[in-house]
Structure formats: C-alpha cells, structure tokens
Amino acid sequence: LASSQIVAALISDERTLADVETIKGWLFILVTGLVLAALLARRDITIQRAADAVRRHEVRYREIVETTNDGVVVVDATGTTTFANEHVAAMLGWTVAEMLGRPVFDFLPPEERSRLSDVFDATSTWNAGERDVRLLRRDGTTIWTRQRVNRLHDASGAFEGTLALVTDVTERLAQEATLAFQATVLEHVHDAVIVVDRSGRLVHWSTGAVLLF
C-alpha cells in the first residue's frame, strides 16, 4: 500500500501509473512463484533424502536376513507367508518364490497345526518365545527346528502377523537321542564300564563301575 502511494505521488499520468501497477503485480507473482519453487525444491530434496535412507535400510536389512545362518519367515494375520529367506526355503525344499503366498500350515504336519494355533491366532495373549517345532518338507519328510517367534503388531496394537527365526536341530536331536540310548544301555550293563575323553578325564561310568569301586 505504501509503495502504491509513493508511485502515485511520483507519476501523475494515469495510464503510466496503471502500467506500473501491472508490472508490480507481475513482479509479485514472479517473486512468489520463485519462493514457492525454492520451497518445493527443498521439500523434494528432503523427501528424496528420506526415501534414499529408507532404501539403504531396506538393503541393509535384506543383506542381514539373507546372510544369517537362520531361516527367516514372516506370516501375516491371515496365516499367509509374506517373506522367506533362501536359507529356510532350502531347508524345506522349496524356492522363495514358491513359499510366498502359501498358507503357513502347508509347512506344518497335521499334529503341529493345532499345537501352534495360538501363535497365529489374533486373539491369543501369547506374544513371543522359543519352541521346538516339526516342519514338513516338500518331499513329505519332516525336520525338527528350534524357532524364536515374535508376534507383530501395528502402532495401534492390532495383530499383524508373526516373525520366526528357524534353526534346523534335527541332527543335534538325533545325536542327543543316540547318547541317551547309549547311556541307558550302559546303565543296565552289570560289568564296570568307564569312559574317559582324550585328555584322560572321566566322563562316564556305569552303575556296575560304581558298585565295583
């Protein structure tokens, strides 16, 4: 307003005054446009940087997931497999692409499905923990796994699905069963049986050895 009054005082010709006011109007629009463009460009740079940061985190996350020695499986609230890494796919005899979209029960023998229903039930109060779970391979055989399971929730607390870290413990359990059987046999042998390791330490003795010595 003040600038208009000054211009009016300096220019008496109405036509020239109107032209000046028009130029002022266009200059205002131009300056405003430049300011808005600068703000939008700055906003776009901020958004781009945020998007780049998200992508970097996603890449890093996938590198960790794909290089871990554990299998990784994510199941949504409907029981559908939404993520699987190469390790768990190989463990079960599938490809990752084949696992995605399949119901999680496709990878569980019938007796395990009812036992694990609380893990996938949205109304369950169970939240996280470790479990020994038998999984069904593509060829129909089963393997024993140790699973560290976490139920996933959104910001409002609604159940979103389940994340499981899967370790194949079939061989370890078989070895433990063999050792337990051997120990049972030794306990029923009447002769003295003593077992020492390579360093000469006593690691086992039978009931017969206890009675003898």
PDB file of C-alpha atoms in Angstrom:
ATOM      1  CA  LEU A   1       0.000   0.000   0.000  1.00  0.00           C
ATOM      2  CA  ALA A   2       2.769   2.442   0.930  1.00  0.00           C
ATOM      3  CA  SER A   3       4.650   1.675  -2.298  1.00  0.00           C
ATOM      4  CA  SER A   4       1.481   2.370  -4.319  1.00  0.00           C
ATOM      5  CA  GLN A   5       1.083   5.753  -2.642  1.00  0.00           C
ATOM      6  CA  ILE A   6       4.704   6.648  -3.391  1.00  0.00           C
ATOM      7  CA  VAL A   7       4.344   5.643  -7.050  1.00  0.00           C
ATOM      8  CA  ALA A   8       1.121   7.657  -7.310  1.00  0.00           C
ATOM      9  CA  ALA A   9       2.899  10.706  -5.916  1.00  0.00           C
ATOM     10  CA  LEU A  10       5.737  10.413  -8.427  1.00  0.00           C
ATOM     11  CA  ILE A  11       3.659   9.580 -11.528  1.00  0.00           C
ATOM     12  CA  SER A  12       0.727  11.780 -12.432  1.00  0.00           C
ATOM     13  CA  ASP A  13      -0.212  10.136 -15.729  1.00  0.00           C
ATOM     14  CA  GLU A  14      -2.975   7.610 -15.026  1.00  0.00           C
ATOM     15  CA  ARG A  15      -2.072   5.341 -17.942  1.00  0.00           C
ATOM     16  CA  THR A  16       1.586   5.174 -16.940  1.00  0.00           C
ATOM     17  CA  LEU A  17       0.501   4.599 -13.344  1.00  0.00           C
ATOM     18  CA  ALA A  18      -1.705   1.691 -14.424  1.00  0.00           C
ATOM     19  CA  ASP A  19       1.181   0.161 -16.389  1.00  0.00           C
ATOM     20  CA  VAL A  20       3.456   0.426 -13.342  1.00  0.00           C
ATOM     21  CA  GLU A  21       0.842  -1.206 -11.131  1.00  0.00           C
ATOM     22  CA  THR A  22       0.506  -4.028 -13.670  1.00  0.00           C
ATOM     23  CA  ILE A  23       4.263  -4.564 -13.721  1.00  0.00           C
ATOM     24  CA  LYS A  24       4.278  -4.595  -9.917  1.00  0.00           C
ATOM     25  CA  GLY A  25       1.584  -7.239  -9.947  1.00  0.00           C
ATOM     26  CA  TRP A  26       3.519  -9.442 -12.339  1.00  0.00           C
ATOM     27  CA  LEU A  27       6.715  -8.972 -10.318  1.00  0.00           C
ATOM     28  CA  PHE A  28       4.853 -10.042  -7.167  1.00  0.00           C
ATOM     29  CA  ILE A  29       3.581 -13.178  -8.920  1.00  0.00           C
ATOM     30  CA  LEU A  30       7.067 -13.924 -10.253  1.00  0.00           C
ATOM     31  CA  VAL A  31       8.750 -13.498  -6.869  1.00  0.00           C
ATOM     32  CA  THR A  32       6.072 -15.551  -5.147  1.00  0.00           C
ATOM     33  CA  GLY A  33       6.490 -18.280  -7.744  1.00  0.00           C
ATOM     34  CA  LEU A  34      10.246 -18.339  -7.287  1.00  0.00           C
ATOM     35  CA  VAL A  35       9.887 -18.567  -3.497  1.00  0.00           C
ATOM     36  CA  LEU A  36       7.359 -21.395  -3.813  1.00  0.00           C
ATOM     37  CA  ALA A  37       9.594 -23.188  -6.313  1.00  0.00           C
ATOM     38  CA  ALA A  38      12.533 -22.915  -3.923  1.00  0.00           C
ATOM     39  CA  LEU A  39      10.437 -24.253  -1.032  1.00  0.00           C
ATOM     40  CA  LEU A  40       9.112 -27.126  -3.125  1.00  0.00           C
ATOM     41  CA  ALA A  41      12.602 -27.980  -4.358  1.00  0.00           C
ATOM     42  CA  ARG A  42      13.848 -28.038  -0.776  1.00  0.00           C
ATOM     43  CA  ARG A  43      10.881 -30.204   0.204  1.00  0.00           C
ATOM     44  CA  ASP A  44      11.567 -32.579  -2.694  1.00  0.00           C
ATOM     45  CA  ILE A  45      15.215 -32.871  -1.654  1.00  0.00           C
ATOM     46  CA  THR A  46      14.156 -33.691   1.914  1.00  0.00           C
ATOM     47  CA  ILE A  47      11.695 -36.320   0.684  1.00  0.00           C
ATOM     48  CA  GLN A  48      14.308 -37.788  -1.662  1.00  0.00           C
ATOM     49  CA  ARG A  49      16.859 -37.999   1.136  1.00  0.00           C
ATOM     50  CA  ALA A  50      14.310 -39.733   3.371  1.00  0.00           C
ATOM     51  CA  ALA A  51      13.428 -42.163   0.580  1.00  0.00           C
ATOM     52  CA  ASP A  52      17.121 -42.877  -0.034  1.00  0.00           C
ATOM     53  CA  ALA A  53      17.620 -43.544   3.686  1.00  0.00           C
ATOM     54  CA  VAL A  54      14.678 -45.958   3.709  1.00  0.00           C
ATOM     55  CA  ARG A  55      16.071 -47.790   0.675  1.00  0.00           C
ATOM     56  CA  ARG A  56      19.506 -48.064   2.313  1.00  0.00           C
ATOM     57  CA  HIS A  57      17.941 -49.509   5.452  1.00  0.00           C
ATOM     58  CA  GLU A  58      15.911 -51.965   3.362  1.00  0.00           C
ATOM     59  CA  VAL A  59      19.025 -53.109   1.506  1.00  0.00           C
ATOM     60  CA  ARG A  60      20.943 -53.496   4.772  1.00  0.00           C
ATOM     61  CA  TYR A  61      18.032 -55.394   6.332  1.00  0.00           C
ATOM     62  CA  ARG A  62      17.848 -57.780   3.395  1.00  0.00           C
ATOM     63  CA  GLU A  63      21.617 -58.334   3.497  1.00  0.00           C
ATOM     64  CA  ILE A  64      21.370 -59.289   7.174  1.00  0.00           C
ATOM     65  CA  VAL A  65      18.354 -61.536   6.620  1.00  0.00           C
ATOM     66  CA  GLU A  66      19.860 -63.313   3.607  1.00  0.00           C
ATOM     67  CA  THR A  67      23.282 -63.893   5.186  1.00  0.00           C
ATOM     68  CA  THR A  68      22.112 -65.117   8.596  1.00  0.00           C
ATOM     69  CA  ASN A  69      22.543 -68.811   9.347  1.00  0.00           C
ATOM     70  CA  ASP A  70      18.915 -68.952  10.479  1.00  0.00           C
ATOM     71  CA  GLY A  71      15.845 -69.311   8.346  1.00  0.00           C
ATOM     72  CA  VAL A  72      13.561 -66.282   8.461  1.00  0.00           C
ATOM     73  CA  VAL A  73       9.815 -66.461   7.851  1.00  0.00           C
ATOM     74  CA  VAL A  74       7.138 -63.767   8.134  1.00  0.00           C
ATOM     75  CA  VAL A  75       3.455 -64.711   8.165  1.00  0.00           C
ATOM     76  CA  ASP A  76       0.641 -62.148   8.048  1.00  0.00           C
ATOM     77  CA  ALA A  77      -2.510 -62.072  10.183  1.00  0.00           C
ATOM     78  CA  THR A  78      -4.320 -64.437   7.797  1.00  0.00           C
ATOM     79  CA  GLY A  79      -1.605 -67.100   8.082  1.00  0.00           C
ATOM     80  CA  THR A  80      -0.150 -66.369   4.637  1.00  0.00           C
ATOM     81  CA  THR A  81       3.615 -66.455   4.094  1.00  0.00           C
ATOM     82  CA  THR A  82       4.732 -62.955   3.089  1.00  0.00           C
ATOM     83  CA  PHE A  83       8.508 -63.332   3.444  1.00  0.00           C
ATOM     84  CA  ALA A  84      11.013 -66.197   3.464  1.00  0.00           C
ATOM     85  CA  ASN A  85      14.775 -66.110   3.030  1.00  0.00           C
ATOM     86  CA  GLU A  86      16.835 -68.518   0.950  1.00  0.00           C
ATOM     87  CA  HIS A  87      18.006 -70.439   3.999  1.00  0.00           C
ATOM     88  CA  VAL A  88      14.561 -71.531   5.167  1.00  0.00           C
ATOM     89  CA  ALA A  89      13.448 -72.241   1.586  1.00  0.00           C
ATOM     90  CA  ALA A  90      16.388 -74.629   1.091  1.00  0.00           C
ATOM     91  CA  MET A  91      15.701 -76.158   4.495  1.00  0.00           C
ATOM     92  CA  LEU A  92      12.173 -77.088   3.398  1.00  0.00           C
ATOM     93  CA  GLY A  93      12.952 -77.980  -0.214  1.00  0.00           C
ATOM     94  CA  TRP A  94      11.108 -75.037  -1.794  1.00  0.00           C
ATOM     95  CA  THR A  95      12.185 -71.875  -3.561  1.00  0.00           C
ATOM     96  CA  VAL A  96      11.453 -68.498  -2.003  1.00  0.00           C
ATOM     97  CA  ALA A  97       9.017 -67.662  -4.805  1.00  0.00           C
ATOM     98  CA  GLU A  98       7.130 -70.915  -4.201  1.00  0.00           C
ATOM     99  CA  MET A  99       6.803 -70.259  -0.469  1.00  0.00           C
ATOM    100  CA  LEU A 100       5.419 -66.738  -0.821  1.00  0.00           C
ATOM    101  CA  GLY A 101       1.625 -66.615  -0.740  1.00  0.00           C
ATOM    102  CA  ARG A 102       1.273 -70.124   0.696  1.00  0.00           C
ATOM    103  CA  PRO A 103      -0.548 -70.772   3.991  1.00  0.00           C
ATOM    104  CA  VAL A 104       1.936 -71.400   6.778  1.00  0.00           C
ATOM    105  CA  PHE A 105       0.120 -74.669   7.534  1.00  0.00           C
ATOM    106  CA  ASP A 106       1.488 -76.023   4.229  1.00  0.00           C
ATOM    107  CA  PHE A 107       4.822 -76.284   6.052  1.00  0.00           C
ATOM    108  CA  LEU A 108       3.477 -77.947   9.212  1.00  0.00           C
ATOM    109  CA  PRO A 109       2.485 -81.608   9.722  1.00  0.00           C
ATOM    110  CA  PRO A 110      -1.140 -82.010  10.938  1.00  0.00           C
ATOM    111  CA  GLU A 111      -0.214 -82.636  14.584  1.00  0.00           C
ATOM    112  CA  GLU A 112       1.742 -79.382  14.742  1.00  0.00           C
ATOM    113  CA  ARG A 113      -1.050 -77.218  13.333  1.00  0.00           C
ATOM    114  CA  SER A 114      -3.307 -77.455  16.375  1.00  0.00           C
ATOM    115  CA  ARG A 115      -0.371 -77.183  18.789  1.00  0.00           C
ATOM    116  CA  LEU A 116       0.745 -73.884  17.234  1.00  0.00           C
ATOM    117  CA  SER A 117      -2.683 -72.322  16.747  1.00  0.00           C
ATOM    118  CA  ASP A 118      -2.057 -69.761  19.499  1.00  0.00           C
ATOM    119  CA  VAL A 119       0.914 -68.359  17.555  1.00  0.00           C
ATOM    120  CA  PHE A 120      -1.250 -67.410  14.567  1.00  0.00           C
ATOM    121  CA  ASP A 121      -4.478 -66.561  16.431  1.00  0.00           C
ATOM    122  CA  ALA A 122      -5.114 -62.800  16.535  1.00  0.00           C
ATOM    123  CA  THR A 123      -6.921 -63.141  19.896  1.00  0.00           C
ATOM    124  CA  SER A 124      -4.095 -65.052  21.586  1.00  0.00           C
ATOM    125  CA  THR A 125      -2.286 -63.414  24.510  1.00  0.00           C
ATOM    126  CA  TRP A 126       0.907 -65.346  23.730  1.00  0.00           C
ATOM    127  CA  ASN A 127       3.494 -62.915  22.409  1.00  0.00           C
ATOM    128  CA  ALA A 128       6.988 -64.351  21.953  1.00  0.00           C
ATOM    129  CA  GLY A 129       9.314 -67.203  22.850  1.00  0.00           C
ATOM    130  CA  GLU A 130      11.242 -70.254  21.691  1.00  0.00           C
ATOM    131  CA  ARG A 131       9.673 -73.527  20.619  1.00  0.00           C
ATOM    132  CA  ASP A 132      10.759 -76.831  19.139  1.00  0.00           C
ATOM    133  CA  VAL A 133       8.639 -77.223  16.021  1.00  0.00           C
ATOM    134  CA  ARG A 134       8.496 -80.047  13.498  1.00  0.00           C
ATOM    135  CA  LEU A 135       8.259 -78.755   9.914  1.00  0.00           C
ATOM    136  CA  LEU A 136       7.010 -80.504   6.817  1.00  0.00           C
ATOM    137  CA  ARG A 137       9.377 -80.573   3.845  1.00  0.00           C
ATOM    138  CA  ARG A 138       8.209 -80.506   0.255  1.00  0.00           C
ATOM    139  CA  ASP A 139       9.093 -84.200  -0.197  1.00  0.00           C
ATOM    140  CA  GLY A 140       6.875 -85.197   2.741  1.00  0.00           C
ATOM    141  CA  THR A 141       9.668 -85.771   5.266  1.00  0.00           C
ATOM    142  CA  THR A 142       9.854 -83.745   8.469  1.00  0.00           C
ATOM    143  CA  ILE A 143      12.629 -81.932  10.291  1.00  0.00           C
ATOM    144  CA  TRP A 144      12.899 -80.654  13.845  1.00  0.00           C
ATOM    145  CA  THR A 145      13.562 -76.936  14.255  1.00  0.00           C
ATOM    146  CA  ARG A 146      14.104 -74.537  17.111  1.00  0.00           C
ATOM    147  CA  GLN A 147      12.090 -71.379  16.431  1.00  0.00           C
ATOM    148  CA  ARG A 148      12.362 -67.963  18.054  1.00  0.00           C
ATOM    149  CA  VAL A 149       8.957 -66.475  17.388  1.00  0.00           C
ATOM    150  CA  ASN A 150       7.645 -62.929  17.766  1.00  0.00           C
ATOM    151  CA  ARG A 151       4.106 -61.772  17.097  1.00  0.00           C
ATOM    152  CA  LEU A 152       3.960 -58.490  15.146  1.00  0.00           C
ATOM    153  CA  HIS A 153       1.614 -55.584  15.923  1.00  0.00           C
ATOM    154  CA  ASP A 154       0.930 -52.242  14.280  1.00  0.00           C
ATOM    155  CA  ALA A 155       1.056 -48.839  16.005  1.00  0.00           C
ATOM    156  CA  SER A 156      -2.439 -49.312  17.419  1.00  0.00           C
ATOM    157  CA  GLY A 157      -1.570 -52.727  18.857  1.00  0.00           C
ATOM    158  CA  ALA A 158      -3.546 -54.736  16.298  1.00  0.00           C
ATOM    159  CA  PHE A 159      -2.100 -58.142  15.395  1.00  0.00           C
ATOM    160  CA  GLU A 160      -0.288 -58.036  12.026  1.00  0.00           C
ATOM    161  CA  GLY A 161       1.402 -61.421  11.850  1.00  0.00           C
ATOM    162  CA  THR A 162       4.337 -63.475  13.055  1.00  0.00           C
ATOM    163  CA  LEU A 163       8.108 -63.393  12.575  1.00  0.00           C
ATOM    164  CA  ALA A 164      10.084 -66.615  13.144  1.00  0.00           C
ATOM    165  CA  LEU A 165      13.826 -67.325  13.146  1.00  0.00           C
ATOM    166  CA  VAL A 166      14.241 -71.011  12.293  1.00  0.00           C
ATOM    167  CA  THR A 167      17.213 -73.282  13.105  1.00  0.00           C
ATOM    168  CA  ASP A 168      17.392 -76.888  11.932  1.00  0.00           C
ATOM    169  CA  VAL A 169      18.135 -79.020  15.029  1.00  0.00           C
ATOM    170  CA  THR A 170      17.309 -82.436  13.525  1.00  0.00           C
ATOM    171  CA  GLU A 171      20.904 -83.676  13.625  1.00  0.00           C
ATOM    172  CA  ARG A 172      21.506 -82.359  17.130  1.00  0.00           C
ATOM    173  CA  LEU A 173      18.362 -84.011  18.498  1.00  0.00           C
ATOM    174  CA  ALA A 174      19.311 -87.277  16.799  1.00  0.00           C
ATOM    175  CA  GLN A 175      22.746 -87.163  18.444  1.00  0.00           C
ATOM    176  CA  GLU A 176      21.193 -86.416  21.824  1.00  0.00           C
ATOM    177  CA  ALA A 177      18.789 -89.336  21.402  1.00  0.00           C
ATOM    178  CA  THR A 178      21.680 -91.647  20.498  1.00  0.00           C
ATOM    179  CA  LEU A 179      23.682 -90.558  23.542  1.00  0.00           C
ATOM    180  CA  ALA A 180      20.658 -91.006  25.804  1.00  0.00           C
ATOM    181  CA  PHE A 181      20.092 -94.512  24.431  1.00  0.00           C
ATOM    182  CA  GLN A 182      23.741 -95.437  24.892  1.00  0.00           C
ATOM    183  CA  ALA A 183      23.675 -94.125  28.463  1.00  0.00           C
ATOM    184  CA  THR A 184      20.582 -96.215  29.189  1.00  0.00           C
ATOM    185  CA  VAL A 185      22.247 -99.322  27.788  1.00  0.00           C
ATOM    186  CA  LEU A 186      25.396 -98.726  29.807  1.00  0.00           C
ATOM    187  CA  GLU A 187      23.395 -98.294  33.000  1.00  0.00           C
ATOM    188  CA  HIS A 188      21.926-101.775  32.541  1.00  0.00           C
ATOM    189  CA  VAL A 189      25.277-103.468  31.914  1.00  0.00           C
ATOM    190  CA  HIS A 190      26.438-105.345  35.020  1.00  0.00           C
ATOM    191  CA  ASP A 191      30.092-105.028  34.112  1.00  0.00           C
ATOM    192  CA  ALA A 192      32.032-101.928  35.058  1.00  0.00           C
ATOM    193  CA  VAL A 193      32.110 -99.507  32.111  1.00  0.00           C
ATOM    194  CA  ILE A 194      34.248 -96.383  32.358  1.00  0.00           C
ATOM    195  CA  VAL A 195      34.538 -93.729  29.629  1.00  0.00           C
ATOM    196  CA  VAL A 196      37.332 -91.169  29.506  1.00  0.00           C
ATOM    197  CA  ASP A 197      37.931 -88.413  26.966  1.00  0.00           C
ATOM    198  CA  ARG A 198      41.132 -87.761  25.021  1.00  0.00           C
ATOM    199  CA  SER A 199      42.613 -85.745  27.860  1.00  0.00           C
ATOM    200  CA  GLY A 200      42.094 -88.614  30.285  1.00  0.00           C
ATOM    201  CA  ARG A 201      39.165 -87.080  32.144  1.00  0.00           C
ATOM    202  CA  LEU A 202      36.436 -89.381  33.382  1.00  0.00           C
ATOM    203  CA  VAL A 203      33.211 -88.517  31.577  1.00  0.00           C
ATOM    204  CA  HIS A 204      31.002 -91.544  32.327  1.00  0.00           C
ATOM    205  CA  TRP A 205      30.851 -94.612  34.483  1.00  0.00           C
ATOM    206  CA  SER A 206      28.165 -97.264  34.667  1.00  0.00           C
ATOM    207  CA  THR A 207      26.294 -98.496  37.713  1.00  0.00           C
ATOM    208  CA  GLY A 208      28.490-101.583  37.599  1.00  0.00           C
ATOM    209  CA  ALA A 209      31.583 -99.395  37.919  1.00  0.00           C
ATOM    210  CA  VAL A 210      30.091 -97.559  40.893  1.00  0.00           C
ATOM    211  CA  LEU A 211      29.383-100.872  42.664  1.00  0.00           C
ATOM    212  CA  LEU A 212      32.828-102.208  41.848  1.00  0.00           C
ATOM    213  CA  PHE A 213      34.788 -99.206  43.037  1.00  0.00           C
TER     214      PHE A 213
END
